[in-house]
Coordinates of C-alpha atoms in Angstrom, one line a residue:
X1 CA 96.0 9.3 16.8
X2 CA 93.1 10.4 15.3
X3 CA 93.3 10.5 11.6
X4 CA 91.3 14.1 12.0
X5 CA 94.0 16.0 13.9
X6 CA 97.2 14.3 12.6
X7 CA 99.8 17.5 12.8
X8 CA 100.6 17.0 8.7
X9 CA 98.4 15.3 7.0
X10 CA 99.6 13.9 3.4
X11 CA 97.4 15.1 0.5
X12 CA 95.7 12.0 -0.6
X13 CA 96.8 11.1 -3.9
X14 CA 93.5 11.4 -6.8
X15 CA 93.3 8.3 -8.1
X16 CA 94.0 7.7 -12.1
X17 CA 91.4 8.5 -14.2
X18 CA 89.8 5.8 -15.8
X19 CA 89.0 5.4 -19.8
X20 CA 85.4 6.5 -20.5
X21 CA 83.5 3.5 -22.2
X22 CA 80.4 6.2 -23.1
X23 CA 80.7 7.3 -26.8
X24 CA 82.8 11.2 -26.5
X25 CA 81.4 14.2 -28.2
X26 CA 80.8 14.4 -31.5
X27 CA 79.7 16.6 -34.6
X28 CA 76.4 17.4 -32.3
X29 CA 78.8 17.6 -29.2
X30 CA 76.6 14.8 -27.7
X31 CA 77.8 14.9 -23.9
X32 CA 78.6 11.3 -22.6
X33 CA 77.0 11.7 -19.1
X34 CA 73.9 13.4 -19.6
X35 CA 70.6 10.3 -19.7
X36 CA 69.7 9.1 -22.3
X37 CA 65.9 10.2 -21.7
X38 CA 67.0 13.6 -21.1
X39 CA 68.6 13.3 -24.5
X40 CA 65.7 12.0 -26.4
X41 CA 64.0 15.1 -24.5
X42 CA 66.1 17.3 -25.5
X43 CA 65.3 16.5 -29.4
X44 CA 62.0 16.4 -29.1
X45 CA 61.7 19.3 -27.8
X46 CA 64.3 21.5 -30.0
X47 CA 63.0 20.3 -32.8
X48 CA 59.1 20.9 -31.8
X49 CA 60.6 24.4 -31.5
X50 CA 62.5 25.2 -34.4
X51 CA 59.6 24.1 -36.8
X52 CA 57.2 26.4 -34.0
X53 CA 59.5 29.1 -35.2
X54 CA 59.9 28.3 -38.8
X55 CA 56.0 27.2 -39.5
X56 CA 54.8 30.7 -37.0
X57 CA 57.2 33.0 -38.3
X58 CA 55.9 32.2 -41.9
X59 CA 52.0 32.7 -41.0
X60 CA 53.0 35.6 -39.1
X61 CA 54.9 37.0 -42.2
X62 CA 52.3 36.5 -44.3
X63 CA 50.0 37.8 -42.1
X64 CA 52.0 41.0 -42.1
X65 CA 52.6 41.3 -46.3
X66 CA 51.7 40.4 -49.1
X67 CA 55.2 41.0 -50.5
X68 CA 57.0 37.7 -50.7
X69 CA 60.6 38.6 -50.8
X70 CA 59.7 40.0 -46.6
X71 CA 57.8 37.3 -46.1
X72 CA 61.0 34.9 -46.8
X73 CA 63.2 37.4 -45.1
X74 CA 60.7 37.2 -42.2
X75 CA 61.0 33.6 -42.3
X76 CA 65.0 33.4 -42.1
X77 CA 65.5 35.9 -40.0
X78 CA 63.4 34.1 -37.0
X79 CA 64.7 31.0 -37.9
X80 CA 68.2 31.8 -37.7
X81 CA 68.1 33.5 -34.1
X82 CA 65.8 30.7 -33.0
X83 CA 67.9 28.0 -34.3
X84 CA 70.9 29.6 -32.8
X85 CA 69.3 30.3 -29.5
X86 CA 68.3 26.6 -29.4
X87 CA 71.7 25.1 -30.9
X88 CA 73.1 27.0 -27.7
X89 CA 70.4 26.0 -25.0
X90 CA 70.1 22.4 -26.0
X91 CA 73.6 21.4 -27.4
X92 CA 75.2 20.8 -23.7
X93 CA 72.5 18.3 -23.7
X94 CA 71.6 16.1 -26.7
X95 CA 74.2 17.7 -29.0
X96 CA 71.2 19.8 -30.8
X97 CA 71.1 17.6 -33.4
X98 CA 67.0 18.3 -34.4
X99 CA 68.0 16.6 -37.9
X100 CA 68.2 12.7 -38.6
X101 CA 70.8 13.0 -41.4
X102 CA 73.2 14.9 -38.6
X103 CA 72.1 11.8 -36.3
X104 CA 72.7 9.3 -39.0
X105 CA 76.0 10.8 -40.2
X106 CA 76.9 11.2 -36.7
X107 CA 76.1 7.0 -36.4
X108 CA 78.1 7.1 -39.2
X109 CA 80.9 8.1 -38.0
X110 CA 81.3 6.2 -35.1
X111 CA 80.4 2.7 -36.2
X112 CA 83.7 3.5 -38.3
X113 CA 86.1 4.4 -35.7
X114 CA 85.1 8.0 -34.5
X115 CA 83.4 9.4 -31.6
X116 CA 79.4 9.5 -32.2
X117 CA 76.0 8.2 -30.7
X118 CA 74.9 4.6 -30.8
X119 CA 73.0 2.7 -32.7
X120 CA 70.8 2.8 -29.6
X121 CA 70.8 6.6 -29.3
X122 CA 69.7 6.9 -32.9
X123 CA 66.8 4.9 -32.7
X124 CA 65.9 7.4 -29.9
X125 CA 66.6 10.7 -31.6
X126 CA 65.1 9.8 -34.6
X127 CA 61.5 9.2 -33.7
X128 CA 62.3 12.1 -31.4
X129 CA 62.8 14.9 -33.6
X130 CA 59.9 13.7 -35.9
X131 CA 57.1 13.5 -33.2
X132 CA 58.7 17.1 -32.4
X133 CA 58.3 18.2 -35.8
X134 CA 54.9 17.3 -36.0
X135 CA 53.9 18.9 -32.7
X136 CA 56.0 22.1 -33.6
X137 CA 53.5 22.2 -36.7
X138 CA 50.6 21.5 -35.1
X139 CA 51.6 23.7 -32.0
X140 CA 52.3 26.7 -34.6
X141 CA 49.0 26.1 -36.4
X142 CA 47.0 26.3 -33.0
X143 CA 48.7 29.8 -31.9
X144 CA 47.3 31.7 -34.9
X145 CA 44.3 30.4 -35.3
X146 CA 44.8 27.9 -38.1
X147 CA 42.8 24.1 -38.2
X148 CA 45.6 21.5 -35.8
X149 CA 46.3 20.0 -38.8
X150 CA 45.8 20.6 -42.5
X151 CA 48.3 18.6 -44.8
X152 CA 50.0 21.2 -46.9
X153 CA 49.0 21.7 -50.7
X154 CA 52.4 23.5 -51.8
X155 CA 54.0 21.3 -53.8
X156 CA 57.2 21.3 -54.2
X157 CA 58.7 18.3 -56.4
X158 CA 60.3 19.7 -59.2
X159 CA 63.6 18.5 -60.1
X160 CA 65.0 21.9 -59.3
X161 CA 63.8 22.2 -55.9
X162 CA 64.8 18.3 -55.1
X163 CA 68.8 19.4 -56.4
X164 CA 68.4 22.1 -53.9
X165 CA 67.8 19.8 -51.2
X166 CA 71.0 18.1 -52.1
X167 CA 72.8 21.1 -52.2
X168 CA 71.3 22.2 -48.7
X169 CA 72.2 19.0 -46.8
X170 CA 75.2 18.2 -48.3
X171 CA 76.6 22.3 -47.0
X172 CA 74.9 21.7 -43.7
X173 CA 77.1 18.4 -42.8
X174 CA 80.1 19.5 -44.2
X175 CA 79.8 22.2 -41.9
X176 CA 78.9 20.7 -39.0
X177 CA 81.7 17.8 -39.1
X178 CA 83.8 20.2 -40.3
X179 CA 83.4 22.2 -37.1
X180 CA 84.2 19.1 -35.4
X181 CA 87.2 17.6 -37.3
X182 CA 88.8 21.1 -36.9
X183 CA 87.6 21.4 -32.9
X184 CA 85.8 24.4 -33.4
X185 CA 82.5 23.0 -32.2
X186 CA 82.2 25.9 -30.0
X187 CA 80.8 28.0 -33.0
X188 CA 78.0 25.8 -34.3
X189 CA 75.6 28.0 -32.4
X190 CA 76.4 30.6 -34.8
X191 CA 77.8 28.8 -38.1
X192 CA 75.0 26.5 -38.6
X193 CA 72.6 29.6 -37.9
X194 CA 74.2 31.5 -40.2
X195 CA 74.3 28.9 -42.6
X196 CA 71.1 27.9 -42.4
X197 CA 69.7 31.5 -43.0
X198 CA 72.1 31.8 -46.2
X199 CA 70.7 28.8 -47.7
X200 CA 67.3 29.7 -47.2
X201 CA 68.3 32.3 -49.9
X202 CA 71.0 30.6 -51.9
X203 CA 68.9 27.2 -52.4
X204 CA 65.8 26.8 -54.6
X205 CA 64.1 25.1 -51.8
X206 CA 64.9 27.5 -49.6
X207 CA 66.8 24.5 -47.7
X208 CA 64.7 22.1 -46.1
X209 CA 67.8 20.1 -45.1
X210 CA 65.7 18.0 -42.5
X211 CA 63.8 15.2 -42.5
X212 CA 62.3 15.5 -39.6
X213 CA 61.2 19.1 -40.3
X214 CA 59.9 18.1 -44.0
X215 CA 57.7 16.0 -42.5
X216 CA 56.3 18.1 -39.6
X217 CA 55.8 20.8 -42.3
X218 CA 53.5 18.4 -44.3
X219 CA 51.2 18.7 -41.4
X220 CA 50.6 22.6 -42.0
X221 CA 48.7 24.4 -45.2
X222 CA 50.5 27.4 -44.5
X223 CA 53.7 29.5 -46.1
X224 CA 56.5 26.7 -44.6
X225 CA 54.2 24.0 -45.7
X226 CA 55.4 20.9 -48.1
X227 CA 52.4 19.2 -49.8
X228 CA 52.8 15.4 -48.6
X229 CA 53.8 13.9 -52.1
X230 CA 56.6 16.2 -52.0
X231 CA 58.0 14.5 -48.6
X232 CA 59.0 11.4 -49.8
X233 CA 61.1 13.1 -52.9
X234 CA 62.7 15.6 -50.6
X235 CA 64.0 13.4 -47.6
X236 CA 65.5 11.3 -50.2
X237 CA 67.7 14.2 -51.4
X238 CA 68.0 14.9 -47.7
X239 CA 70.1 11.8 -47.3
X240 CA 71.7 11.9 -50.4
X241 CA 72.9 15.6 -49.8
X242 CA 74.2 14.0 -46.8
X243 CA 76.3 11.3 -48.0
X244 CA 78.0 14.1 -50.4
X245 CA 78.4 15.9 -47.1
X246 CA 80.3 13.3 -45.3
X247 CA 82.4 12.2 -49.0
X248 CA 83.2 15.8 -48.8
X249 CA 84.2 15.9 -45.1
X250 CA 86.5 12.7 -46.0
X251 CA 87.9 14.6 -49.1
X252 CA 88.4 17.7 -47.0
X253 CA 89.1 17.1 -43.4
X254 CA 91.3 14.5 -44.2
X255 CA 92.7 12.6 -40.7
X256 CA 95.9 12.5 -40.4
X257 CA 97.1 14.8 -43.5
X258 CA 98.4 17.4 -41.1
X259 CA 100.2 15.0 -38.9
X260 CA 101.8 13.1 -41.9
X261 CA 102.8 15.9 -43.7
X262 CA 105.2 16.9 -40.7
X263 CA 108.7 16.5 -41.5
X264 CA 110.7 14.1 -39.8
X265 CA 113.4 14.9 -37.3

């Protein structure tokens, strides 16, 4: 009989699932199936436009005022829709990372046990978001006018600023593997928004937090701008910040408190 028109056909049985060998999602939610060039894509361009927004916003602002306390809240303001907006488009894809020390923390994390990108996909994003960074400044620069680039004389390497950094960084991965060691990864959109646009007032530096962004700022003589001695100084604080984010992740999120605090039956 034809298999096609047997009176009661059996419902095939699905076969068993078989154990994903891809890294899972992690504090950027990077999704195992999506390519890895898409990924690298994804950075580039996210990060391109967050410092678009971030460098525009702040000749636009200044553009408008003279005043500098609008020109700041100017600033935020776009960069906290924009990086929300972008956390939202982009995270399904490459995890919306658009920051080294999350991708590096991120490594981190997996080369000890956890879920996380390879060593592979880090040497990928990396390069990524700072050839994005640099185009987002030049690419900024062009819209209003200003010369492609013109390295930045705002210098910013006083010790104050630098402890800002720390203080920045170290906030921004708490919160972000925090998200994730609680699964609530769903509100990153909005949380590291949020947080992002609080620091910009709570934080002498008005929170950097970014490697990748310092330098594409170097690249602009403009109201966002870093002078390029200030870089080295400030991404170094960047990555200290971040492993005081991930000690305090560790302190905090301990794994398996919960579980072993459970009383026995």
């Amino acid at each position: 009989m034809d298999a096609g028109t047997a009176a009661s056909p059996q419902p095939a049985t699905p076969p068993a699932a078989k154990p994903s060998s891809q890294p899972q999602p992690a504090p950027g939610a990077t999704p195992p199936r999506a390519p890895l060039a898409a990924r690298a894509a994804a950075e580039l361009v996210g990060t391109a436009a967050l410092v678009t927004i971030v460098v525009g916003s702040g000749i636009q602002a200044t553009g408008l005022t003279h005043d500098v306390a609008l020109q700041l809240l100017a600033n935020s303001t776009a960069t906290v829709f924009g990086l929300g907006v972008l956390i939202a488009l982009l995270g399904p894809v490459s995890g919306a990372h658009f920051n080294p020390v999350v991708t590096l923390a991120e490594w981190w994390t997996a080369r000890r046990g956890g879920p996380g990108v390879t060593l592979r996909e880090t040497a990928l994003y990396v390069p990524a978001q700072i050839a994005g960074a640099i185009a987002g400044s030049i690419l900024a620069d062009a819209m209003f006018g200003k010369a492609l680039v013109k390295f930045s004389t705002h210098d910013r390497s006083a010790g104050h600023l630098l402890l800002g950094e720390v203080v920045a960084t170290a906030g921004l991965i708490l919160l972000i593997f925090g998200l994730a060691r609680t699964n609530r990864l769903h509100m990153a959109a909005v949380a590291v928004a949020s947080y992002i646009g609080a620091a910009y007032w709570f934080t002498s530096s008005t929170s950097f937090a970014n490697p990748a962004v310092t330098i594409g700022r170097a690249f602009t003589d403009t109201f966002a701008g870093i002078a390029p001695g200030s870089v080295a100084g400030f991404v170094g604080m960047q990555l200290i910040g971040a492993v005081v984010g991930l000690a305090l992740v560790g302190l905090i999120f301990m794994p398996g408190r919960a579980a072993e605090e459970q009383p026995t039956a």
